[in-house]
Coordinates of C-alpha atoms in Angstrom, one line a residue:
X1 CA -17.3 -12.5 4.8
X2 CA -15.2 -11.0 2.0
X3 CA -13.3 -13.1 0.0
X4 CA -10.0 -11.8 1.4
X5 CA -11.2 -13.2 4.6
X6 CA -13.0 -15.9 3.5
X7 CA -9.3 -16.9 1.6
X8 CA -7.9 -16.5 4.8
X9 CA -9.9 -18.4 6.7
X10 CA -9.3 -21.5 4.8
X11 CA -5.8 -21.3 4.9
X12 CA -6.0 -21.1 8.9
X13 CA -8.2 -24.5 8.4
X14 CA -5.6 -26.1 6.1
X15 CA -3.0 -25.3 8.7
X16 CA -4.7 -26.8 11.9
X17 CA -5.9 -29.8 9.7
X18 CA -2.3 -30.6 9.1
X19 CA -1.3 -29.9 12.3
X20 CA -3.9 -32.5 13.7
X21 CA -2.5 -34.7 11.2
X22 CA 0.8 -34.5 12.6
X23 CA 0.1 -35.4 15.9
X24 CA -2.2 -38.3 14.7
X25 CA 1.4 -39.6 13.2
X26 CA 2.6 -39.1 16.2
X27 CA 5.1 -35.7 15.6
X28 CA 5.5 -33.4 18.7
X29 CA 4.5 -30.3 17.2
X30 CA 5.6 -27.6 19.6
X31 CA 9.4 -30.1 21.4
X32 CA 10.8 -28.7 24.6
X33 CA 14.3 -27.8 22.8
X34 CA 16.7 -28.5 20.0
X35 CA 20.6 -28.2 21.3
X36 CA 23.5 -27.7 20.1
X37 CA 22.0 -25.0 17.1
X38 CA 24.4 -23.2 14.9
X39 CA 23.9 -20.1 13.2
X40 CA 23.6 -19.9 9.7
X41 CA 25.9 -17.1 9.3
X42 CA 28.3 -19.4 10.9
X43 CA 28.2 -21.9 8.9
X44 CA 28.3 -19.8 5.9
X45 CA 31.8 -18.6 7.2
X46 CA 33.4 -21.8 7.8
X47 CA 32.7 -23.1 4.4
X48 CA 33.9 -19.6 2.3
X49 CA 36.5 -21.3 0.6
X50 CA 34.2 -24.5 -1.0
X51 CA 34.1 -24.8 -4.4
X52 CA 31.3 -25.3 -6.9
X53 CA 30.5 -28.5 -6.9
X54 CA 32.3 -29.6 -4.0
X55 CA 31.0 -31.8 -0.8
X56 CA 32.4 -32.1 3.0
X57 CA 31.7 -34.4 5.7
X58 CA 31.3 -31.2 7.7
X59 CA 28.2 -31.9 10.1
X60 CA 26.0 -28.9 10.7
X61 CA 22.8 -28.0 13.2
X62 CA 20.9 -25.1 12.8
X63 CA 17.7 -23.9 13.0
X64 CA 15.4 -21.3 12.2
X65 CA 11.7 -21.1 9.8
X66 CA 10.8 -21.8 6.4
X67 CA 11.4 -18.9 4.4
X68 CA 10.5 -20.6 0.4
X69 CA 10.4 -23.9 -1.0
X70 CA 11.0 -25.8 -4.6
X71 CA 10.6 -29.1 -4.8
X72 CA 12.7 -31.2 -8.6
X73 CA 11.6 -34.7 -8.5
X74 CA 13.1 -36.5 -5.7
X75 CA 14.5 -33.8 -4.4
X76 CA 13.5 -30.8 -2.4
X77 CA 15.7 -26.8 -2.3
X78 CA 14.3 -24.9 1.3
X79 CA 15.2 -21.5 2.3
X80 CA 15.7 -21.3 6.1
X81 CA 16.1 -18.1 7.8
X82 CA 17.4 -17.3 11.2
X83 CA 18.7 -14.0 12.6
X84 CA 21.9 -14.3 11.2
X85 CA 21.3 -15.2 7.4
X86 CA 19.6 -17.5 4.9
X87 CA 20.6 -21.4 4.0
X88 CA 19.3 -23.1 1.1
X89 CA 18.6 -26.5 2.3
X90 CA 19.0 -29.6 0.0
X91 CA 16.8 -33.1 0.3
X92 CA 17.1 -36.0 -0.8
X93 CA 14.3 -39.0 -1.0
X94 CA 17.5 -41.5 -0.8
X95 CA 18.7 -39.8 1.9
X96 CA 15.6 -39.2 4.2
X97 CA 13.7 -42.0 2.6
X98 CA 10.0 -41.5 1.5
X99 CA 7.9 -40.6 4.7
X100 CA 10.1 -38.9 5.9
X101 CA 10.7 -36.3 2.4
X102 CA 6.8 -36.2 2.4
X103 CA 6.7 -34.9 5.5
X104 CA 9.3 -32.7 5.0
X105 CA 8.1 -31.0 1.9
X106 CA 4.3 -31.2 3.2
X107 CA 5.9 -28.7 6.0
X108 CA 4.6 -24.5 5.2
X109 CA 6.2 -21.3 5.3
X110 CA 7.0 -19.8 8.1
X111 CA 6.9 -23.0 9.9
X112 CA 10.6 -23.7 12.2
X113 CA 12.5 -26.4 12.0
X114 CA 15.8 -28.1 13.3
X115 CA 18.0 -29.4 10.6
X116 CA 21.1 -31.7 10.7
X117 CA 23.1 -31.8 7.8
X118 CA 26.2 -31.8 5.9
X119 CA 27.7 -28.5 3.9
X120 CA 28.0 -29.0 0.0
X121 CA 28.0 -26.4 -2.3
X122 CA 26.4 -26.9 -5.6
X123 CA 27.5 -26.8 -9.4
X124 CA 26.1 -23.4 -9.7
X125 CA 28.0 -21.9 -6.6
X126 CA 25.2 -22.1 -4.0
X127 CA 26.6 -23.1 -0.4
X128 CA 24.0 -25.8 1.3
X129 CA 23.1 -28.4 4.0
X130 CA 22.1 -31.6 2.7
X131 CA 19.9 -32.8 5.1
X132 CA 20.5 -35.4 7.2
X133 CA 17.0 -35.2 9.5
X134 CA 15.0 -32.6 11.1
X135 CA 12.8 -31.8 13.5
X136 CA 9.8 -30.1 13.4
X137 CA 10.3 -27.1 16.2
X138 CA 6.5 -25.0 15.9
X139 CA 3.8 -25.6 13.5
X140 CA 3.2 -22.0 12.5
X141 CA -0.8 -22.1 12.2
X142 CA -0.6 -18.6 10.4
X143 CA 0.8 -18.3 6.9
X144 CA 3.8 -15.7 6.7
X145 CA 3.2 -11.9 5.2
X146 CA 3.1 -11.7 2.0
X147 CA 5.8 -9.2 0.8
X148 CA 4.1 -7.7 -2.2
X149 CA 1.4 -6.3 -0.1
X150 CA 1.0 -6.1 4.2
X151 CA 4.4 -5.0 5.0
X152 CA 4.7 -2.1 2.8
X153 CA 2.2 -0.9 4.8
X154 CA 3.4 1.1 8.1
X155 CA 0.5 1.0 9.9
X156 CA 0.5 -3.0 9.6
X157 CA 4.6 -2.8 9.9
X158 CA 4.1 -0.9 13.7
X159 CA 1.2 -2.8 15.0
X160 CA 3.0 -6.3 14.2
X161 CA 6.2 -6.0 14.4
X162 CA 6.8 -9.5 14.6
X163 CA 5.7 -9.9 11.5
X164 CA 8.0 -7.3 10.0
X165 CA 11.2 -8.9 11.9
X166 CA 10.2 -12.3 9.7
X167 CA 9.8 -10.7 6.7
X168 CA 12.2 -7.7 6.4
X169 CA 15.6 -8.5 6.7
X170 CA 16.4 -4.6 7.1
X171 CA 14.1 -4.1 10.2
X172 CA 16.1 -7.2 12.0
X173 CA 19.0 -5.6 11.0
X174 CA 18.2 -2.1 12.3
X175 CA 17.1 -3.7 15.9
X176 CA 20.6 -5.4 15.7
X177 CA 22.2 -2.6 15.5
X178 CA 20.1 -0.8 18.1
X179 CA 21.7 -3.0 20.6
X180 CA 25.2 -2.7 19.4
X181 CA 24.9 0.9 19.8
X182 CA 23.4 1.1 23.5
X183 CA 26.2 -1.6 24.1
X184 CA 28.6 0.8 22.7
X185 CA 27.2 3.5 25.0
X186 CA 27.6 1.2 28.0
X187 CA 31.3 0.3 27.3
X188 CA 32.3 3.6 27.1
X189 CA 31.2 5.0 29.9
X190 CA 31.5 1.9 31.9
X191 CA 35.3 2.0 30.5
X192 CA 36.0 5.8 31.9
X193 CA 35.1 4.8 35.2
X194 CA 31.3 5.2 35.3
X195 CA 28.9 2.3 37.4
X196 CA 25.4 1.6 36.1
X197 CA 22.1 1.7 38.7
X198 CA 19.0 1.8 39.2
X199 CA 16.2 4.8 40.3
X200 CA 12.7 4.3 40.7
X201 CA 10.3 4.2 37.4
X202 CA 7.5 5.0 40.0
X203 CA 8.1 8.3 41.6
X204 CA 5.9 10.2 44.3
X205 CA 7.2 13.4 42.9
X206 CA 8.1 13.7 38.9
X207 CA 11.5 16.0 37.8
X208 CA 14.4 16.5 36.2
X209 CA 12.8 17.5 32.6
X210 CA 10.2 20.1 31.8
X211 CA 7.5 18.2 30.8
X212 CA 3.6 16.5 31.8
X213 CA 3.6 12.7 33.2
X214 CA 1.9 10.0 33.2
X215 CA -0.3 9.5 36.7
X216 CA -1.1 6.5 38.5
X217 CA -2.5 5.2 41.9
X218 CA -0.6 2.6 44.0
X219 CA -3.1 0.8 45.5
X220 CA -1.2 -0.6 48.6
X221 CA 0.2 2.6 49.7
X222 CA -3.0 4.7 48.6
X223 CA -1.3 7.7 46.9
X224 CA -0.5 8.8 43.6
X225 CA 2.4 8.4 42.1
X226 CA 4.1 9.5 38.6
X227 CA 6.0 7.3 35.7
X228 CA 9.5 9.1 35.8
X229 CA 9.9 11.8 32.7
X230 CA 13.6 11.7 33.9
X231 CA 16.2 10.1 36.3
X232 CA 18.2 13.1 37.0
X233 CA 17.2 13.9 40.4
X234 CA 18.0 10.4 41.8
X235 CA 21.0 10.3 40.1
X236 CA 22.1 13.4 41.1
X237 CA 21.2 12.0 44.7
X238 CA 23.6 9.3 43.6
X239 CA 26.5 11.8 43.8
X240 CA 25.7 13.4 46.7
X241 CA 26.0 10.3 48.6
X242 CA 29.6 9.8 47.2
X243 CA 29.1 7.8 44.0
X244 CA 30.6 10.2 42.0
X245 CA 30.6 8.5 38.2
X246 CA 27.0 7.2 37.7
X247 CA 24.4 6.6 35.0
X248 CA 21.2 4.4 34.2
X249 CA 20.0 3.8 30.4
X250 CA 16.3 2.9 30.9
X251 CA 12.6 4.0 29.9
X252 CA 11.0 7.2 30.4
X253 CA 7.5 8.8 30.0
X254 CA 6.6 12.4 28.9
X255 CA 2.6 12.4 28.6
X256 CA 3.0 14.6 25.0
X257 CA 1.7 14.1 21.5
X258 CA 3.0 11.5 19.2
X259 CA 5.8 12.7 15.8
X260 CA 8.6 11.8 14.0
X261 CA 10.8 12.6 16.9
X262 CA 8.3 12.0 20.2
X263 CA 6.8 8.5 21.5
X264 CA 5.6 8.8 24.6
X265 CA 7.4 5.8 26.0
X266 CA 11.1 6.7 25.2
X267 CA 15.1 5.3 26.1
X268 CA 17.6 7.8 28.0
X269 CA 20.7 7.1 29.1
X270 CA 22.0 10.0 31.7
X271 CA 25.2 10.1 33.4
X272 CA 26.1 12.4 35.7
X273 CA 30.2 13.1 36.7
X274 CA 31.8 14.5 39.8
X275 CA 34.2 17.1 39.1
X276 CA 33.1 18.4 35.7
X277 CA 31.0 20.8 34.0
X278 CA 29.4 21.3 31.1
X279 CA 32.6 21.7 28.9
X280 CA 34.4 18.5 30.0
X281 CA 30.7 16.4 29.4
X282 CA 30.5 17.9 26.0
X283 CA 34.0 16.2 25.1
X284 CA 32.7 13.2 26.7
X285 CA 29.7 12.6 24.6
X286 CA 31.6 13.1 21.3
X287 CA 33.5 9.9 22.8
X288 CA 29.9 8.1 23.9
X289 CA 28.8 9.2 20.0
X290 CA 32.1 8.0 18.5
X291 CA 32.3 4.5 19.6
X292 CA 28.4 4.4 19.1
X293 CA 29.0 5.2 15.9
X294 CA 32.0 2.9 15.0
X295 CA 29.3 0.0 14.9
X296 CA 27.7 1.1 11.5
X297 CA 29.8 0.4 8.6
X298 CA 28.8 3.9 6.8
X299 CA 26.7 6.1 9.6
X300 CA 25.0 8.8 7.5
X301 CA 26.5 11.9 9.2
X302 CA 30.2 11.7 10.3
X303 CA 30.6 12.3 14.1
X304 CA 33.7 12.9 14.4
X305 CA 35.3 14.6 17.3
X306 CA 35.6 17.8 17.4
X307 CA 31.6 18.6 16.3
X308 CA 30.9 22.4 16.0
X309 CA 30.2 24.8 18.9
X310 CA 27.7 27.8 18.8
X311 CA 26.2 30.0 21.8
X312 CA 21.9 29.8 21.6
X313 CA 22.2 33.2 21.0
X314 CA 24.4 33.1 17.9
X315 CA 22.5 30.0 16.7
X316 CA 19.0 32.0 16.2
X317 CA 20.2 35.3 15.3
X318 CA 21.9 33.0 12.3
X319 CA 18.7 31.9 11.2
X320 CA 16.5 34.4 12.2
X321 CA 18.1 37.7 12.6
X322 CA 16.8 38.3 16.1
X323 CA 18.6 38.9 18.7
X324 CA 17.8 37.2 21.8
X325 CA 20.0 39.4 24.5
X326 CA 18.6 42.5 22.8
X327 CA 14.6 41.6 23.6
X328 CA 14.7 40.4 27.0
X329 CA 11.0 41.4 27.5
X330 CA 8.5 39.4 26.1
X331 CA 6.2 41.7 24.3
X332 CA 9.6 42.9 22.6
X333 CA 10.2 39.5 21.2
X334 CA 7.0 38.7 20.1
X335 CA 6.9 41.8 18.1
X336 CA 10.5 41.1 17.0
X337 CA 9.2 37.6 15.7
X338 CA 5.9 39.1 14.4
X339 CA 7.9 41.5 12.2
X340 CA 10.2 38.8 10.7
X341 CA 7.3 36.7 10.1
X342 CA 8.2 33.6 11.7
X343 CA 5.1 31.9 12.8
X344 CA 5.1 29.7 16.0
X345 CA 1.6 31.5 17.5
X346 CA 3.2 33.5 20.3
X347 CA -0.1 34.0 22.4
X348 CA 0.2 33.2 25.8
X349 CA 3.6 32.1 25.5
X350 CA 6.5 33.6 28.2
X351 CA 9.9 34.9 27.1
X352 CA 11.6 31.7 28.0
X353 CA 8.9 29.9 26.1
X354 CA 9.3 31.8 22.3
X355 CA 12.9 31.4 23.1
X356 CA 12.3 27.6 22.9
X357 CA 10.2 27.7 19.9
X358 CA 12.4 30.0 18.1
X359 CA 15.0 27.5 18.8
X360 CA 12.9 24.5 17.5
X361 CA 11.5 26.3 14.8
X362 CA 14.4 28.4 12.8
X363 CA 17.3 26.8 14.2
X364 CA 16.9 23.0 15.2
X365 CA 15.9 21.4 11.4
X366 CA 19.1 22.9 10.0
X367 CA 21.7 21.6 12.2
X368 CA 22.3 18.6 10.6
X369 CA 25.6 18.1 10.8
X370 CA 26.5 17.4 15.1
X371 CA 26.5 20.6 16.5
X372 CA 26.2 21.6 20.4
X373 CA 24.4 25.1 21.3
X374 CA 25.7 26.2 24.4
X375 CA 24.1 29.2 26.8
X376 CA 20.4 28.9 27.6
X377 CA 18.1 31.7 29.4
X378 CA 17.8 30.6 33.4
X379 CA 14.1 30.5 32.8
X380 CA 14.6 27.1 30.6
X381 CA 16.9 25.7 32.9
X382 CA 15.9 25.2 36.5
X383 CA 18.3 22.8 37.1
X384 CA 21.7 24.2 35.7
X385 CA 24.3 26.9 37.5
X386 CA 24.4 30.1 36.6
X387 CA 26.5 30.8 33.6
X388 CA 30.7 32.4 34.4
X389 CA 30.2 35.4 32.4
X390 CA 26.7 36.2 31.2
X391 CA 24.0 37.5 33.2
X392 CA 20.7 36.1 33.0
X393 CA 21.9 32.7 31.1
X394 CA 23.4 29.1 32.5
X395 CA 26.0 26.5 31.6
X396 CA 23.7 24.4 29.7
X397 CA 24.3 22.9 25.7
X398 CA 22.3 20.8 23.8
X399 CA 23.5 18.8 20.8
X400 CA 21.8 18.4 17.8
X401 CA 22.4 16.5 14.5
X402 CA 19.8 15.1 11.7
X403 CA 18.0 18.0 12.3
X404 CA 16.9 16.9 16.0
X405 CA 18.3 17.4 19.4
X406 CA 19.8 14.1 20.7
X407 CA 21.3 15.1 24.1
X408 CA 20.8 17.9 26.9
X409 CA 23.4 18.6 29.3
X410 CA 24.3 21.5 32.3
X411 CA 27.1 22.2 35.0
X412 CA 24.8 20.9 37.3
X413 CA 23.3 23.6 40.3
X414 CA 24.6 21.9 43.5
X415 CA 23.9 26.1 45.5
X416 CA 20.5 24.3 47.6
X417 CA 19.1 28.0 48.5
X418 CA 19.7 28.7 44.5
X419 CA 17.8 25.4 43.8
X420 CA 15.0 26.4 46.2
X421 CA 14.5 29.5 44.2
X422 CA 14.4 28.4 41.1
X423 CA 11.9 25.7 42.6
X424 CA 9.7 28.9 43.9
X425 CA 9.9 30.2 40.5
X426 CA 8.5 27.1 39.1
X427 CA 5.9 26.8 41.8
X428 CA 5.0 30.4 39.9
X429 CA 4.9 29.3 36.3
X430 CA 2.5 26.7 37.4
X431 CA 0.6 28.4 39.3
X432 CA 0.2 30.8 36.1
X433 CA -1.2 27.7 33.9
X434 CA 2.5 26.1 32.9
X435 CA 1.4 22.4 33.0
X436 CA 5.3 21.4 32.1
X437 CA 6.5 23.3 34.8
X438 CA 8.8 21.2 37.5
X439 CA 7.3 20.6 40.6
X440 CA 9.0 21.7 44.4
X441 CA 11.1 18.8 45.4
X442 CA 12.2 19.3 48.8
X443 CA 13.6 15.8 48.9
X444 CA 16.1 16.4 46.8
X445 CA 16.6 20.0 48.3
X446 CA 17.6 18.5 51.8
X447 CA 20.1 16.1 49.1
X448 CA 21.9 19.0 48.0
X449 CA 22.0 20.6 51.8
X450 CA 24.1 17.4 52.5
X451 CA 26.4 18.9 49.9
X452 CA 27.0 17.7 46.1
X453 CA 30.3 18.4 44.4
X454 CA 30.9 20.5 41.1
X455 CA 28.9 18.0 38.4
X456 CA 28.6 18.1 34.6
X457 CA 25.5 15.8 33.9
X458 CA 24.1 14.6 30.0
X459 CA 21.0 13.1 29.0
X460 CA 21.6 11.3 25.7
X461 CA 18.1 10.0 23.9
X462 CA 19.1 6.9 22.5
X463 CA 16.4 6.2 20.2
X464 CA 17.4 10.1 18.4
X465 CA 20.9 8.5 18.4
X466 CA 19.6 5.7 16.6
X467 CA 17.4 7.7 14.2
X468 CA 21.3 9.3 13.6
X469 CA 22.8 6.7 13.2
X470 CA 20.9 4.3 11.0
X471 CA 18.7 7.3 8.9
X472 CA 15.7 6.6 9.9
X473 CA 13.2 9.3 9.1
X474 CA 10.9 8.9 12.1
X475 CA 11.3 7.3 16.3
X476 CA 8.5 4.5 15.3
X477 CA 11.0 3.2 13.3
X478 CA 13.5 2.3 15.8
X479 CA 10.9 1.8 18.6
X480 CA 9.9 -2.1 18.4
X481 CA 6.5 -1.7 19.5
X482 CA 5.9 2.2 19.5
X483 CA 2.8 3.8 21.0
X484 CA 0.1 3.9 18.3
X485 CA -3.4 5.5 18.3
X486 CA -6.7 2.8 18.2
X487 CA -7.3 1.8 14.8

């Protein structure tokens, strides 16, 4: 054993010993409850205008764990942290009496606690609760991280994030606002009209996205079935049968390699609106965006409404000086790539496919202000309607900003026969070895022979939006528990 774990290992010892020790005196070390709890932040605010020096009658409960102690004579200063803030707590022997301080002060870090005092703020300016009694809440049998050295770490930081959230006030923070921001999304959409619902997870046929799944067997019903890499197809089901403003914000699964910008396991939210095409869902998202945005004090890129508007085609020739509509045949484009010396390896790659790469390559890392590309080749796009004007392309935009594409959007195909080609033409690609191409559906087929209005649809990645929105550098940060190779 090395003496790192040999250190360790008596500290667990020292921890159970006391905790036998508390239950030989009788102390419930792991109570049912503790009502009537207060946060600290709240207590914090009612007491802003106390003076140094100055004491109330003001009773207080809170709770929360043991964040640093420093014990003066007959007296005793504890930190306590919750999710809100951090209280110093003030003790007293002639308050709690001897046995009781002991066993106060005998408590650890990191253990939690239920307090009952009285605010005072001391001579030097310090608002705290002088404790009246407490109540042990869990006897934490593992000492706290130590700051200086686990959780700079980000391997240790990913694996346990729990022990992150107790030591880094910036990670609770950024989970905080993570939920203010998919509440955000919700509000607004529920605001302009829009119900929330539910598809399957589990799904006998996968769609919506070009991409590989994860597989599994149900057991009960002895077939396979596929985690969902999207819900568009349900959703879109959704309108057919007269729903006409619907979206779900929920998990889905592309089986694809792990970077800054893709975990496996990842948070959506699609909507899809009767009525509307692509240019009337690109006015709505800078809404959705706004008022995600409006819950961070100082968001590092500025959202405002309108954001800038460039065709695909535009957007690469920009970076790259190619010209898309000029080198519609695939050995022309590859050459044309070749000669300006961009290098995404173009073997075995379609047209539709260095068209992607080009996109992700040259243009995608320098739109970092919020930008939409609209106009994408039919060959990415199975599920969007033919574009007004240009031949060969479809009503589809994507929006980027922090150098990463954060939502996807068409004027969705509702033509069935058109959808049925485009399925056939699929049905090709992977039959030619294109393992992310989307499989026949003719469930959803016999939907749209029912009859679907004109619809504008969006998928919006909310963890990208959060990446955007706080500035973090990379999706495991905003993740809580993000997919991780084996040690």
């Amino acid at each position: 054993m090395s003496g790192e774990d040999h250190g360790l290992a008596e500290l667990l010892a020292a921890r159970r010993a006391k905790l036998e020790r508390l239950r030989a005196e009788g102390v419930e070390p792991f109570p049912y409850a503790f009502a009537g709890v207060e946060s600290l932040a709240s207590v914090a605010r009612a007491h802003e205008a106390l003076g140094p020096g100055e004491e109330t009658a003001v009773a207080h409960r809170v709770a929360g764990r043991i964040a640093a102690r420093r014990e003066a004579g007959r007296a005793a200063f504890i930190d306590l942290v919750d999710r809100s803030s951090r209280l110093q707590l003030h003790a007293r022997v002639d308050e709690l009496g001897d046995a009781r301080f002991d066993q106060l002060v005998s408590l650890d870090l990191g253990d939690l606690i239920g307090v009952d005092g009285v605010a005072v703020r001391t001579r030097r300016g310090e608002l705290s609760l002088r404790v009246t009694d407490f109540t042990l809440l869990a006897k934490s049998l593992r000492p706290p991280p130590d700051k200086h050295h686990g959780l700079s770490d980000v391997e240790t930081r990913f694996r346990r994030r729990e022990l992150d959230l107790i030591a880094n006030v910036d990670t609770r923070e950024l989970f905080i606002l993570r939920a203010k921001i998919i509440a955000a999304v919700r509000a607004t959409l529920d605001a302009d009209g829009f119900i929330e619902v539910e598809t399957p997870v589990l799904q006998p046929i996968y769609g919506g996205a070009l991409a590989r799944p994860f597989t599994t067997h149900h057991n009960a019903l002895d077939r396979t079935l596929y985690l969902r890499i999207a819900t568009e197809l349900y959703l879109k089901r959704c309108i057919v049968g007269g729903l006409e403003r619907v979206y779900e914000l929920g998990k889905d699964f592309r089986n694809e390699g792990l970077s800054p910008k893709h975990n496996p396991e990842f948070t959506m939210v699609e909507w899809y609106a009767a009525y509307s095409d692509y240019e009337d869902e690109a006015r709505r998202l800078e809404a959705v965006v706004g008022a995600a945005a409006q819950t961070v004090a100082t968001p590092p890129i500025d959202f405002s409404a309108p954001w800038r508007r460039v065709t695909l085609r535009e957007a690469i020739r920009e970076q790259s000086n190619i010209d898309i509509s000029e080198l519609r045949e695939r050995e022309a484009l590859a050459a044309a790539i070749a000669t300006a010396g961009i290098e995404i390896g173009a073997d075995g790659k379609t047209w539709a496919m260095l068209i992607d790469d080009l996109l992700s390559t040259c243009v995608e890392p320098n739109l970092q202000s919020p930008t939409f590309v609209f106009d994408y080749p039919v060959e990415l796009s199975p599920f969007a309607k033919a574009h007004r004007t240009e031949a060969g392309y479809v009503e589809r935009w994507e929006a980027f900003a922090g150098g990463m594409e954060i939502a996807n959007a068409f004027s969705e195909l509702n033509d069935p026969d058109e959808q049925r080609a485009r399925f056939v033409a699929q049905r090709d690609q992977a039959a030619a070895g294109d393992e992310e191409a989307q499989p026949f559906d003719e469930a959803f087929l016999e939907a749209l022979e029912q009859g679907m209005p004109p619809t504008g649809g969006v998928g919006l990645g909310i963890d990208r939006l959060v990446m955007a929105l706080s500035g973090a550098r990379s999706i495991r940060e905003v993740v809580l528990f993000p997919a991780l190779r084996d040690r």
